[in-house]
């Protein structure tokens, strides 16, 4: 396991690449964004697209913005409406074990005058798919992740709004595949392979009917082609900045941050939709040896807000924090005993990177 020489990305991260200087592709991309990318040209492309979809859907919503109750979706909706003259339809996929802070942020956002739709995919099926993926893949909220993609694409078809604007293209931004960094949109294969860990929701057709899985599986390729869906990322059109989005959402859209820091992190203003996210980040740490802090530190180093040495100290202090305060919620959700729950963690812990002592997995590596 090796670390990026500029940030703290690790070689165990899926699809990551390093150049001959030991610099990860997220840091290479960050440098390209500063020196090569013509952001004025990309913004002009966004303006062109917005004009196209205004004409296509006059006098009604003309862009879909996936919105979880956090900073990025709020920022996108604000920029599209107030800076580009679009009429966004914001769509929230309701997650399991909802965080009250996220629900309050949604209400504050809606008070600023946005059109909005809630979608609650079948809770029973969500829970069963989540438990299956938690046990067999170490992914504790996969049904929600499926519907965040599939249900949004479904709505683009249903409402005949082909333009969809997600937030960042995470592969390029955080260190994964570089396949999408020079294009503004993406397709079903990218959605499944990059954002759903290669787990195609259609694998559940044998267990549930296609009708029951409606909000979990993407529209057909024929529907996507017929409607000419344009599934885009805002990070293609302007430099993606978590902190800028937070400031805008706080000032303009009523975003409230947590009073305490987030579990496994040193910040308090992101990931407010579901308490399951802390288990997701903890399992990410057990499987790959990096947690939420490593990701945020990398962003802050690339933005010039932290030195690498400061990042190392933060990673040592907070990365991989066990979400103890939420364990009872998880046990209730999965209908498991603590012993069964721990067996799943044991199953997915990377034995090359961790050793179990006194009931907890401890790293055998030190960030450097």
mmCIF file of C-alpha atoms in Angstrom, residues 67 96 112 125 136 144 161 167 172 201 209 223 233 246 253 291-292 306 308 326 329 341 356 363:
data_model
loop_
_atom_site.group_PDB
_atom_site.id
_atom_site.type_symbol
_atom_site.label_atom_id
_atom_site.label_comp_id
_atom_site.label_asym_id
_atom_site.label_seq_id
_atom_site.Cartn_x
_atom_site.Cartn_y
_atom_site.Cartn_z
ATOM 1 C CA UNK A 67 -30.978 16.972 -4.345
ATOM 2 C CA UNK A 96 -33.330 4.845 4.949
ATOM 3 C CA UNK A 112 -36.418 29.501 -1.137
ATOM 4 C CA UNK A 125 -37.308 -4.035 -0.958
ATOM 5 C CA UNK A 136 -22.172 -10.035 0.610
ATOM 6 C CA UNK A 144 -30.397 3.917 -1.985
ATOM 7 C CA UNK A 161 -36.895 16.544 -19.015
ATOM 8 C CA UNK A 167 -22.758 17.420 -8.812
ATOM 9 C CA UNK A 172 -11.825 12.164 -11.833
ATOM 10 C CA UNK A 201 -29.599 -3.587 -10.199
ATOM 11 C CA UNK A 209 -40.684 -8.245 -10.461
ATOM 12 C CA UNK A 223 -36.006 4.899 -23.671
ATOM 13 C CA UNK A 233 -22.062 16.671 -13.969
ATOM 14 C CA UNK A 246 -21.163 25.043 1.370
ATOM 15 C CA UNK A 253 -30.366 28.420 0.669
ATOM 16 C CA UNK A 291 -11.854 6.549 5.122
ATOM 17 C CA UNK A 292 -13.772 9.791 4.867
ATOM 18 C CA UNK A 306 -3.933 22.093 3.957
ATOM 19 C CA UNK A 308 0.340 17.269 3.332
ATOM 20 C CA UNK A 326 -25.442 4.559 15.472
ATOM 21 C CA UNK A 329 -29.974 1.918 14.473
ATOM 22 C CA UNK A 341 -23.297 -7.505 12.527
ATOM 23 C CA UNK A 356 -8.426 -7.404 15.307
ATOM 24 C CA UNK A 363 -4.626 -0.722 11.126
#
